[in-house]
Short mmCIF file of C-alpha atoms in Angstrom, two decimals:
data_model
loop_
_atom_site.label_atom_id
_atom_site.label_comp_id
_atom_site.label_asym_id
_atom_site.label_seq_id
_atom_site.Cartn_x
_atom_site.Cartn_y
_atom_site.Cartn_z
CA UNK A 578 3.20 -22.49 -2.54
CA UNK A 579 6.61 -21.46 -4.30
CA UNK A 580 7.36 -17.81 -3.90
CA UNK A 581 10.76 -16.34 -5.79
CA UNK A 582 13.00 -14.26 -3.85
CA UNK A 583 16.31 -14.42 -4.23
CA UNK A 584 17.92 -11.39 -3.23
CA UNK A 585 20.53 -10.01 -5.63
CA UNK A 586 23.90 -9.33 -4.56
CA UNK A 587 24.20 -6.43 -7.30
CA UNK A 588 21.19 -4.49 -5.94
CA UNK A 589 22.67 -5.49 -2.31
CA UNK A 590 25.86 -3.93 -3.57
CA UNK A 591 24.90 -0.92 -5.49
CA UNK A 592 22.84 0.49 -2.77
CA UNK A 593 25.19 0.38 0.18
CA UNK A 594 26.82 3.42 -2.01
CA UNK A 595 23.79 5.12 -0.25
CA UNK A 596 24.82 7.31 2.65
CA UNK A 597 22.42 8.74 5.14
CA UNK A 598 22.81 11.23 7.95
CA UNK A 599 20.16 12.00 10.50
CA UNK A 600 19.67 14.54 13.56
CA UNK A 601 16.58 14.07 15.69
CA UNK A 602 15.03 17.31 15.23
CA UNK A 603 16.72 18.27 12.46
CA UNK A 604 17.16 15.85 9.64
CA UNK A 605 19.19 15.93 6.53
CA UNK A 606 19.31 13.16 4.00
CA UNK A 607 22.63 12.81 1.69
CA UNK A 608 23.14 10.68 -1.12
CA UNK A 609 26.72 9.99 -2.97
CA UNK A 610 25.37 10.39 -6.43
CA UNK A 611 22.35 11.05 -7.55
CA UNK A 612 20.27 7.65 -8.00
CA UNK A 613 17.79 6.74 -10.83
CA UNK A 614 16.48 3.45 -11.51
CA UNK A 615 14.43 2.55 -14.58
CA UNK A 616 13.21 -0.77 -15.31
CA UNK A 617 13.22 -2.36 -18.06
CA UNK A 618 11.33 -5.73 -19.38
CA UNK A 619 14.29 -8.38 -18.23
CA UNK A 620 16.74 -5.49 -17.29
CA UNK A 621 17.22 -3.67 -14.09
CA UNK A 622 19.50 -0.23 -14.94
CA UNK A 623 21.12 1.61 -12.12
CA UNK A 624 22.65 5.27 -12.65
CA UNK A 625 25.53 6.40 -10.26
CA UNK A 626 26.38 9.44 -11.33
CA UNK A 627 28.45 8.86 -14.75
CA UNK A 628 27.65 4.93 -13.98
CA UNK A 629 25.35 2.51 -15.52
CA UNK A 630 24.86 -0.94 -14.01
CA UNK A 631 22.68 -4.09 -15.10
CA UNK A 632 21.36 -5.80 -12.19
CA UNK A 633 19.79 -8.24 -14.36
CA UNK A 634 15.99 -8.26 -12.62
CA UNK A 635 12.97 -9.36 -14.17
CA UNK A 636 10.35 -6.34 -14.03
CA UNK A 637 8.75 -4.08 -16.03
CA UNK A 638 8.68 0.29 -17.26
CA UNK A 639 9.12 1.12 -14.16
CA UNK A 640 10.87 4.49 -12.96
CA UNK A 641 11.24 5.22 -9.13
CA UNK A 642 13.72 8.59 -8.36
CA UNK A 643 16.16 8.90 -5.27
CA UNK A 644 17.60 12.22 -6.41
CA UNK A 645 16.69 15.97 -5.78
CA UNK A 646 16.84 15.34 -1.86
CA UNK A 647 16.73 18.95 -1.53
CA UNK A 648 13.40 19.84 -3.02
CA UNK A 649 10.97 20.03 -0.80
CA UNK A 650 8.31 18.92 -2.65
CA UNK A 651 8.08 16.00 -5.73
CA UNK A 652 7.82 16.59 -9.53
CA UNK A 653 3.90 16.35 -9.87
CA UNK A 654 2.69 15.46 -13.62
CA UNK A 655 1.48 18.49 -15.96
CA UNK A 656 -1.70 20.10 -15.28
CA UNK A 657 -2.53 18.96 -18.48
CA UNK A 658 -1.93 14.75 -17.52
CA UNK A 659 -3.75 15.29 -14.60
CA UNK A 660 -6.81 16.43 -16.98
CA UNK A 661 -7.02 13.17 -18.51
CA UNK A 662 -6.12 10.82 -16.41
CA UNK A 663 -7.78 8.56 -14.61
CA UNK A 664 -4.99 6.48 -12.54
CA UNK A 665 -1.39 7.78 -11.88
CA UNK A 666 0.53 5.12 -9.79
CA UNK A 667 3.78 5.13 -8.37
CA UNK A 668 6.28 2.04 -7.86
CA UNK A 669 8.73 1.56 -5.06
CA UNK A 670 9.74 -1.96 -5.35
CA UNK A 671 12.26 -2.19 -2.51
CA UNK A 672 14.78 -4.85 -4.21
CA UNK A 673 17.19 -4.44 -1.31
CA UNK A 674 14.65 -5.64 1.27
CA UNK A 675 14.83 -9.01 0.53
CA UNK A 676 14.75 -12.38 2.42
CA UNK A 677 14.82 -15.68 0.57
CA UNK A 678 11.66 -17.55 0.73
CA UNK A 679 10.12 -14.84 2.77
CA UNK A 680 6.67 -14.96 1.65
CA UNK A 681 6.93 -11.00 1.43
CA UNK A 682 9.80 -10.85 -0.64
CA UNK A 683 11.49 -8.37 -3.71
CA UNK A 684 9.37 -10.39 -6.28
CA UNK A 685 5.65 -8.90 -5.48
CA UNK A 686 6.16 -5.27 -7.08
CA UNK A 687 7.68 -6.68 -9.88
CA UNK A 688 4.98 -9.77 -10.68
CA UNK A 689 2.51 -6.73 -10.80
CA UNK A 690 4.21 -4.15 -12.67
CA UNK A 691 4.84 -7.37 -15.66
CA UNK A 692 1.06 -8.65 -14.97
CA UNK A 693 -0.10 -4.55 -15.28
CA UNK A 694 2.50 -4.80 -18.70
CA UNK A 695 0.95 -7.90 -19.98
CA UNK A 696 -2.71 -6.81 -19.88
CA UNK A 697 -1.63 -3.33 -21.04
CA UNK A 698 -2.93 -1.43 -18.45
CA UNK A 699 0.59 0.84 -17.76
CA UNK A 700 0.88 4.61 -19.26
CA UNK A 701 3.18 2.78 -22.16
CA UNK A 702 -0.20 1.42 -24.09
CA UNK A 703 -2.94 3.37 -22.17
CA UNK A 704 -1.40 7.66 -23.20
CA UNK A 705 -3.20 9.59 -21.10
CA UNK A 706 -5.33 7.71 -19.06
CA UNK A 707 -2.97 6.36 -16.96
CA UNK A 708 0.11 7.93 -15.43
CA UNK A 709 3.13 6.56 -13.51
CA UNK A 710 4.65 9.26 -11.22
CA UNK A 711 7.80 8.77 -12.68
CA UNK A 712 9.74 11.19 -9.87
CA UNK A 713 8.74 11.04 -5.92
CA UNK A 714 11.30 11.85 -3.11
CA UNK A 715 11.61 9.57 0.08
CA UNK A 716 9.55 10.77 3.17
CA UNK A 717 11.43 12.99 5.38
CA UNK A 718 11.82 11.52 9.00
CA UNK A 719 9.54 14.62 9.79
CA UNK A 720 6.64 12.67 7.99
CA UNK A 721 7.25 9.50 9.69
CA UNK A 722 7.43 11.04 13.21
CA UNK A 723 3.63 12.51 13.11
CA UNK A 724 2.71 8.53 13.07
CA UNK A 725 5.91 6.64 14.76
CA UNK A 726 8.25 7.46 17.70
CA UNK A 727 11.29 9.39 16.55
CA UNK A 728 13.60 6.65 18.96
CA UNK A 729 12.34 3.76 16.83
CA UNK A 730 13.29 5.83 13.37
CA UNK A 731 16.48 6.53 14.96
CA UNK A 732 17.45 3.65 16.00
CA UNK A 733 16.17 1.72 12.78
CA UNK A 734 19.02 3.99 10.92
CA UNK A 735 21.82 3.20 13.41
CA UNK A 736 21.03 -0.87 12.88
CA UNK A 737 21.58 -0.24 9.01
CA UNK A 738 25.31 -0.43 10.10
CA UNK A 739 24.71 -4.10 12.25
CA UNK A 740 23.14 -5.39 8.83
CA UNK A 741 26.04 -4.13 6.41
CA UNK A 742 28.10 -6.39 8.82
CA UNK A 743 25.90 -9.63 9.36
CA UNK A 744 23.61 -9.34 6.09
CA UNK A 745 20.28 -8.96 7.25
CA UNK A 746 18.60 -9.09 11.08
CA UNK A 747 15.08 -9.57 12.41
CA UNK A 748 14.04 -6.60 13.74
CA UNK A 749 10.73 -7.69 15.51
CA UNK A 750 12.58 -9.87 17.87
CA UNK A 751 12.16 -13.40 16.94
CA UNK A 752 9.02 -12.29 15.06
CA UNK A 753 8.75 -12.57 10.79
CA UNK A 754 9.86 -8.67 10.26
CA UNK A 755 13.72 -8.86 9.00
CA UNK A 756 15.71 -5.91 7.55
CA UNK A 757 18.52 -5.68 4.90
CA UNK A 758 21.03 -2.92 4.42
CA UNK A 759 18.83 -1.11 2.63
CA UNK A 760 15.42 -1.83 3.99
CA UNK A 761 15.82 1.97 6.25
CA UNK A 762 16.12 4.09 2.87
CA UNK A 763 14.09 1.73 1.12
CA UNK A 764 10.86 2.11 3.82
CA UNK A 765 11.58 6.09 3.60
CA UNK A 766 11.16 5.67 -0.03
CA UNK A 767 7.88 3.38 0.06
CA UNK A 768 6.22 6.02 2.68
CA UNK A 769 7.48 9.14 0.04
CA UNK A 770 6.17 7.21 -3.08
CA UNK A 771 2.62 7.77 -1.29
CA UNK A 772 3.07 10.75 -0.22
CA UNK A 773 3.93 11.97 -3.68
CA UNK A 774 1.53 10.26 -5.48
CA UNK A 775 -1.33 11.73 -2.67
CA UNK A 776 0.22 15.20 -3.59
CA UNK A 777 -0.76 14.63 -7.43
CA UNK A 778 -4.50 13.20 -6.63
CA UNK A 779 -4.90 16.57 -4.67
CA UNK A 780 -3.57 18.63 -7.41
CA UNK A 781 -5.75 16.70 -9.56
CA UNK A 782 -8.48 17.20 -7.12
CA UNK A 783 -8.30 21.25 -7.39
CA UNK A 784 -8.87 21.30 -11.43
CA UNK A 785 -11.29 18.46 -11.34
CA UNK A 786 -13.95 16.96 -10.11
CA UNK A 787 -12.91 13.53 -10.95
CA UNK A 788 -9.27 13.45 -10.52
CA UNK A 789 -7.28 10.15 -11.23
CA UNK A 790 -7.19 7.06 -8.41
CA UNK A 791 -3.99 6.63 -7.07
CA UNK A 792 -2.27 3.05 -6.19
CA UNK A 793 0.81 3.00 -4.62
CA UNK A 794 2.81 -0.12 -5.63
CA UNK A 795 4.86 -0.18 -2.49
CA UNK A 796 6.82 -2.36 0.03
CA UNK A 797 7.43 -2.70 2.53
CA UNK A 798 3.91 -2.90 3.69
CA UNK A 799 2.90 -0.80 6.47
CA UNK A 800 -0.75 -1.40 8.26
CA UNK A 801 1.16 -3.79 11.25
CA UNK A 802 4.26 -1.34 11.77
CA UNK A 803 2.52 0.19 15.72
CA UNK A 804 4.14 3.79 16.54
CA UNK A 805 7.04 1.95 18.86
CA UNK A 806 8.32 -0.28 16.02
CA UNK A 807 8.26 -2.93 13.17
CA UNK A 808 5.86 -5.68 13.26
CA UNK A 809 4.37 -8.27 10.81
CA UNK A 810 6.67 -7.61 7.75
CA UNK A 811 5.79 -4.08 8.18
CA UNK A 812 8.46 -1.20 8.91
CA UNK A 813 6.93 2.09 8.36
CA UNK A 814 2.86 2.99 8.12
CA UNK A 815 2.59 3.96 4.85
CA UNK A 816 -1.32 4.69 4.57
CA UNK A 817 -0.72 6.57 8.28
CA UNK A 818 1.98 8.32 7.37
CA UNK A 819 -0.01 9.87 4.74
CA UNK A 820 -3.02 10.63 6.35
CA UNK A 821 -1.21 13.07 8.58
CA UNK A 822 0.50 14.14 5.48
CA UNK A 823 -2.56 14.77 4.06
CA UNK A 824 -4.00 16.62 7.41
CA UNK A 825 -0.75 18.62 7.96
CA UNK A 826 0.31 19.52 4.26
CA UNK A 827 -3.54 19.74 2.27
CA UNK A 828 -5.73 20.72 5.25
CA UNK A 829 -7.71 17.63 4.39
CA UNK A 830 -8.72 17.02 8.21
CA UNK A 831 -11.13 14.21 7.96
CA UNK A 832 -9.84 10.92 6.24
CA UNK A 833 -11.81 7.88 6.11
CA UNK A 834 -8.89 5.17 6.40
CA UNK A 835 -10.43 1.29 4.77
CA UNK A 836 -8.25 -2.02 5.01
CA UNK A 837 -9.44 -4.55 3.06
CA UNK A 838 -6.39 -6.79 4.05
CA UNK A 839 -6.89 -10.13 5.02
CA UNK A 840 -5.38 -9.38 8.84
CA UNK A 841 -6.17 -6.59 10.96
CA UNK A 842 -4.09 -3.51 10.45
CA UNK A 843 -3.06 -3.24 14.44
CA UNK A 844 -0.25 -0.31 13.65
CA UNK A 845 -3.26 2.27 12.31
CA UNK A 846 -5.76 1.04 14.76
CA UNK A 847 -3.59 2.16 17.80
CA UNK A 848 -2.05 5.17 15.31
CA UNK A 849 -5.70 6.82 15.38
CA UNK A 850 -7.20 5.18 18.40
CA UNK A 851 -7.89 8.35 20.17
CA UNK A 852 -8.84 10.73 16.70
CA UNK A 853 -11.67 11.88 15.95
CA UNK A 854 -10.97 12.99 12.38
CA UNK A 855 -9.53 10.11 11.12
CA UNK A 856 -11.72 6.75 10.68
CA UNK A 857 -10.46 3.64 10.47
CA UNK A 858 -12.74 0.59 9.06
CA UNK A 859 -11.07 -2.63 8.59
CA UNK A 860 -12.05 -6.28 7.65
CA UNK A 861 -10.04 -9.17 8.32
CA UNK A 862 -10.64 -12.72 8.95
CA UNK A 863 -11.27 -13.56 12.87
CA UNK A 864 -8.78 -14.45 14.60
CA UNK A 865 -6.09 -14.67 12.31
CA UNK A 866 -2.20 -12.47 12.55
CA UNK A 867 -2.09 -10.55 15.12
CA UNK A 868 -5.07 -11.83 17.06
CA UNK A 869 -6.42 -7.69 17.08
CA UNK A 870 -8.97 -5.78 15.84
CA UNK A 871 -11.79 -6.78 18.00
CA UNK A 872 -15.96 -5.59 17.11
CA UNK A 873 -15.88 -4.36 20.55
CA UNK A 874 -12.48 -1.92 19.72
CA UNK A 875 -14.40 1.28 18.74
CA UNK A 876 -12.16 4.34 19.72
CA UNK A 877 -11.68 5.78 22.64
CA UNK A 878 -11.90 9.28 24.03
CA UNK A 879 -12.71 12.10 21.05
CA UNK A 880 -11.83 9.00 19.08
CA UNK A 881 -14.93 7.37 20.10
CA UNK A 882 -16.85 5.40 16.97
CA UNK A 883 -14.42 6.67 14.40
CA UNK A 884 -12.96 3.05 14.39
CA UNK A 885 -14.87 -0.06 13.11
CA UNK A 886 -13.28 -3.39 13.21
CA UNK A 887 -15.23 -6.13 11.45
CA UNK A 888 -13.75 -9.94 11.82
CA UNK A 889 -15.50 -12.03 9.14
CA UNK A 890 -15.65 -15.71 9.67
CA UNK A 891 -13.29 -17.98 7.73
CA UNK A 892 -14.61 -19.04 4.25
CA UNK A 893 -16.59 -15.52 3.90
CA UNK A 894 -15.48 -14.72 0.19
CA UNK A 895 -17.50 -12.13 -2.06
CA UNK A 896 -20.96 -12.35 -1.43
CA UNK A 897 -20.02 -11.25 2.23
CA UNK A 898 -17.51 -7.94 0.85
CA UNK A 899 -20.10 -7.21 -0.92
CA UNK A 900 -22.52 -6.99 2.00
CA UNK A 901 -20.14 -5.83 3.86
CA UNK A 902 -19.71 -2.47 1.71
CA UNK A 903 -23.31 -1.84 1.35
CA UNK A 904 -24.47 -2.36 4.85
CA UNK A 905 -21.37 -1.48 6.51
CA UNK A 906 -18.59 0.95 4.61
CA UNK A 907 -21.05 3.16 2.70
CA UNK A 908 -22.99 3.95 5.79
CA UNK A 909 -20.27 5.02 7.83
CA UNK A 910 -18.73 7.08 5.35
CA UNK A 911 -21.90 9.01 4.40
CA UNK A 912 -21.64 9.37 8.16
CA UNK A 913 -18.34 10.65 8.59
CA UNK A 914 -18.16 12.74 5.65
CA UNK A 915 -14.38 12.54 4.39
CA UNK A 916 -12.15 14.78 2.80
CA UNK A 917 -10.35 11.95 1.39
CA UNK A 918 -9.97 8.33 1.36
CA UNK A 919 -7.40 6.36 1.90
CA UNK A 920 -7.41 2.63 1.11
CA UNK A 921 -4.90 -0.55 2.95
CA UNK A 922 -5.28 -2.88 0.01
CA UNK A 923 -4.05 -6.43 1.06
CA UNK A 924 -4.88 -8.80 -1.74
CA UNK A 925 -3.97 -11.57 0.80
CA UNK A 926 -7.96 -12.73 1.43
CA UNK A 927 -7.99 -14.05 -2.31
CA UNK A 928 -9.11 -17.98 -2.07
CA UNK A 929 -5.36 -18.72 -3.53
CA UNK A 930 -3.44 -16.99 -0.82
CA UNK A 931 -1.58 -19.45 1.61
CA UNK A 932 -1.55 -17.16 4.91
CA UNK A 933 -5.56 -17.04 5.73
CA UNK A 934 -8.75 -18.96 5.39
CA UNK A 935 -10.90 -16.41 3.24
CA UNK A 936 -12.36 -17.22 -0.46
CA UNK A 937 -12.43 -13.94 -1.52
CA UNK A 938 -12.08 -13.61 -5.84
CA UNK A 939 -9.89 -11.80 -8.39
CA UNK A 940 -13.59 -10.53 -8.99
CA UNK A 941 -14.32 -9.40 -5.11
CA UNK A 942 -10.60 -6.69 -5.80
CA UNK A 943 -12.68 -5.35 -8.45
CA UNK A 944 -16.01 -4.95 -6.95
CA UNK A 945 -13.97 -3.15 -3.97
CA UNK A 946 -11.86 -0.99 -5.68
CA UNK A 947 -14.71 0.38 -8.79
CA UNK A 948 -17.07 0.82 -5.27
CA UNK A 949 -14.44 2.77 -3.56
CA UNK A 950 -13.80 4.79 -6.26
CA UNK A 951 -17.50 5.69 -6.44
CA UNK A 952 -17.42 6.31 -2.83
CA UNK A 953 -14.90 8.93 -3.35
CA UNK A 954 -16.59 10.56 -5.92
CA UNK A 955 -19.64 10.69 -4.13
CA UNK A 956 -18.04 12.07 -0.92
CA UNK A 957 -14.92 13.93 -1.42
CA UNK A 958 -14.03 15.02 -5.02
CA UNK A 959 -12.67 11.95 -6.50
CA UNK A 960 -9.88 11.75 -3.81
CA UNK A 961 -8.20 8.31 -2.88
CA UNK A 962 -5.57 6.53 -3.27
CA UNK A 963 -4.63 2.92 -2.32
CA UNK A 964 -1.70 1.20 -0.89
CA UNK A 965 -0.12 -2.25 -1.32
CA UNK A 966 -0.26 -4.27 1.61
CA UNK A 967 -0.25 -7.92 1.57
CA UNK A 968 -0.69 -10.40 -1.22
CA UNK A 969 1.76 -13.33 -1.23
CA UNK A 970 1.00 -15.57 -4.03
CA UNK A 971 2.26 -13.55 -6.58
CA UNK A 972 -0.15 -14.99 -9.85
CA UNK A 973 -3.22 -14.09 -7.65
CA UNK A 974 -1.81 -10.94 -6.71
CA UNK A 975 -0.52 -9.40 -9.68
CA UNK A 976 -4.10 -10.33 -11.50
CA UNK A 977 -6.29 -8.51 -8.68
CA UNK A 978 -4.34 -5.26 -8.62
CA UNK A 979 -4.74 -5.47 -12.79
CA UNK A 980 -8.51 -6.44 -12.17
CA UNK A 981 -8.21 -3.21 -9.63
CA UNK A 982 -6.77 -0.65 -12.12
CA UNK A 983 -9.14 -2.14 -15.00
CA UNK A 984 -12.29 -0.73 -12.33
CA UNK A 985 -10.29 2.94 -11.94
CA UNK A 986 -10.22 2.67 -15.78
CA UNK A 987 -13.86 2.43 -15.93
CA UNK A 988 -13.56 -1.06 -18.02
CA UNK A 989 -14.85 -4.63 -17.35
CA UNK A 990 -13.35 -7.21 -14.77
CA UNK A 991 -11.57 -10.27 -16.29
CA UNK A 992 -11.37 -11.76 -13.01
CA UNK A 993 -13.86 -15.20 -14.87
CA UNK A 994 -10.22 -15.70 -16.92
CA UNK A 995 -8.36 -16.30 -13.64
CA UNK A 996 -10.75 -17.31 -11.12
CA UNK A 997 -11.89 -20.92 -10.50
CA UNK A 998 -14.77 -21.36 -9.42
CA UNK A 999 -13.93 -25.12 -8.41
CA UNK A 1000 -11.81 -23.44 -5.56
CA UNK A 1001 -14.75 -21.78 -3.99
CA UNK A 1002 -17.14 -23.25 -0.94
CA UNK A 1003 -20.32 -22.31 0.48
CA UNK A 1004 -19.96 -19.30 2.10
CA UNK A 1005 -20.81 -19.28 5.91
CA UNK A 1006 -23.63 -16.79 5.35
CA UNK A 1007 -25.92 -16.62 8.99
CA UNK A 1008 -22.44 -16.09 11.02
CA UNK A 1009 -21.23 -13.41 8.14
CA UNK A 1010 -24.62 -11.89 8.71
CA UNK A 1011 -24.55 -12.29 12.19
CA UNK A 1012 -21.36 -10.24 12.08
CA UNK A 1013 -22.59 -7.70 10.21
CA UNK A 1014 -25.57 -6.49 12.25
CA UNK A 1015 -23.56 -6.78 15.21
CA UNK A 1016 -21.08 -3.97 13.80
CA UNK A 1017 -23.88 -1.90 13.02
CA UNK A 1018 -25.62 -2.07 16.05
CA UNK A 1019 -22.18 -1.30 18.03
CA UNK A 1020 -22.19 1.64 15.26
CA UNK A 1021 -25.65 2.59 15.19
CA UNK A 1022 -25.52 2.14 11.49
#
């Protein structure tokens, strides 16, 4: 498998004009100029204050906003979008954070954002129905305290100086997490993309009573990244960080946290361990990266039962999610009755993905993500949002997040124009099933 990323030396360039100063305790963010970058189809145009520079990167009507620092809240859409819509997405493509032929690399957000173009599905050719939050502020170190040690974010700012000098350094000691010179700001700006765009599904939320999915189109990814540090190509928890956004800024106390990615998500596992009000469900194949996420691994303390880890076999593919979700996700969630849902959406189980052993379709995305938003519907007013996780082959990738947005939309997969059936194997059903009861007998389901 081929995967593009080339890091450009203009982005590199352009965004070491960024200057950041943090206090523990007190933290203040300062940028040169203000910093807007809108994407065009074969164009990339940065704005430094009276500036305007090509960086010459293939992506696609894409707006993300570094400037108003000082507001202390982001530029939500008008009451009236927020009426009609029924997906508002944000993009935080993190072109900085870049390693060549690092399988997670600066080209995923952008194959998606031109797939997304190409089958029309963006606010360009949709009006109304779907918006992209075109203005979202980076998460303020406050925000990624309430999941990570304030040490780690510290010192994760002071190596931004190391990697201006050498170029980039792995950060998870000789493990696959690297950073850039911009990969600090750019992982503040990943967690504040979903953090803005959960602000505008709760808006949504309190005029509606089927407010718009969100999907945060996001990297780095964040389900690995434990509260002491990096780990697995992950910096900062995104979908953590905003489910104590959501407790601490919305009053939503119970959220109902599910990773569909194709490896465990360790860093919210041991985020929410202990916590009653948060519940964390994930799937992931057995005994793949990082060898966590156990059946056995059910909370402990007041967090007892309000996690469910669910290894599926290698080779389970669709038949299994979809078992999976009726016998397994829907029960617990009637269960735990949520306030909102929150959704880890690797696309790295699809059948064409080179880092793990599951068959899971372009077809099995959409099943999950038109279920989920049912769920939501059903349980807590419409309110969820998704996060990119993984996904590394960037054709199978970029056509499950369309398939995804196509089920928010309300419209039929075309997951049979993609998927190849040729690719796909019998299922290993008895040890899938096998599974299955055993997590609901630990569970009580």
């Amino acid at each position: 498998m081929i995967f593009a990323g080339c890091m450009s030396v203009w982005w590199r360039m352009a965004l070491r004009i960024f200057s950041t100063s943090c206090a523990t305790g007190n933290v203040m963010y300062g940028i040169r100029h203000p910093v807007v970058c809108r994407w065009k189809r074969n164009d990339q145009i940065c704005v430094f204050g009276n500036k305007r520079v090509s960086l010459r990167k293939k992506a696609r009507n894409t707006t993300c906003c570094l400037n108003d620092l000082e507001e202390n809240h982001p530029c939500l859409p008008s009451e009236n979008e927020l009426l009609g819509s029924k997906v508002v997405y944000s993009i935080a493509p993190a072109m900085g954070h870049n390693k060549e032929s690092h399988p997670e690399c600066n080209s995923r957000v952008p194959a998606i954002t031109d797939m997304l173009a190409k089958m029309e599905l963006t606010s360009e050719f949709r009006g109304p129905d779907v918006i992209e939050l075109s203005k979202f502020r980076p998460a303020e170190v406050d925000d990624i305290a309430r999941v990570h040690e304030r040490a780690y974010v510290s010192n994760l700012e002071k190596a931004m100086d190391k990697v201006s000098e050498q170029g980039l350094i792995l950060i998870e000691g000789s493990g696959p997490t690297y950073a850039t010179s911009t990969t600090f700001q750019e992982s503040l700006l990943a967690a504040g993309a979903g953090i803005s765009l959960l602000d505008a599904v709760v808006a949504a939320s309190k005029i509606r009573e089927d407010p718009p999915v969100g999907f945060a189109l996001v990297r780095p990814p964040g389900h690995h990244a434990v509260p002491a540090g990096p780990m697995g190509f992950c910096v900062f928890g995104n979908v953590a960080i905003a489910a104590r956004y959501a407790q601490h800024a919305h009053g939503l106390k119970r959220v109902f946290i599910i990773d569909f990615d194709v490896h465990h998500g360790n860093g919210t596992h041991d985020a929410f361990y202990n916590d009653p009000d948060i519940f964390f469900l994930s799937t992931h194949q057995d005994g793949s990266y990082p060898g966590t996420g156990k059946i056995h691994q059910i909370g402990s303390g007041d967090g007892e039962g309000t996690t469910l880890n669910l290894p599926l076999p290698g080779g389970s593919g669709d038949r299994a999610m979809r078992d999976v979700f009726d016998e397994v996700i829907v029960p617990c969630a009637l269960r735990f009755k949520p306030d909102i849902i929150l959704v880890s959406a690797g696309y790295d189980a699809h059948m064409l993905d080179p880092l793990a052993n599951l068959q899971f379709t372009t077809g099995t995305y959409y099943m999950l993500a038109s279920n989920i938003r049912q769920l939501a519907r059903d349980l807590c007013r419409g309110r969820c949002v998704f996060f990119l996780e993984g996904g590394y082959n960037l054709s199978s990738l970029s056509h499950s997040v369309a398939d995804s947005f196509r089920a928010f939309l309300g419209e039929s997969s075309r997951a049979s124009e993609f998927d190849n059936p040729a690719f796909l194997y019998e299922e290993p059903s008895k040890r899938v099933k096998d599974a299955i009861q055993k997590a609901k007998h630990i569970h009580s389901l």
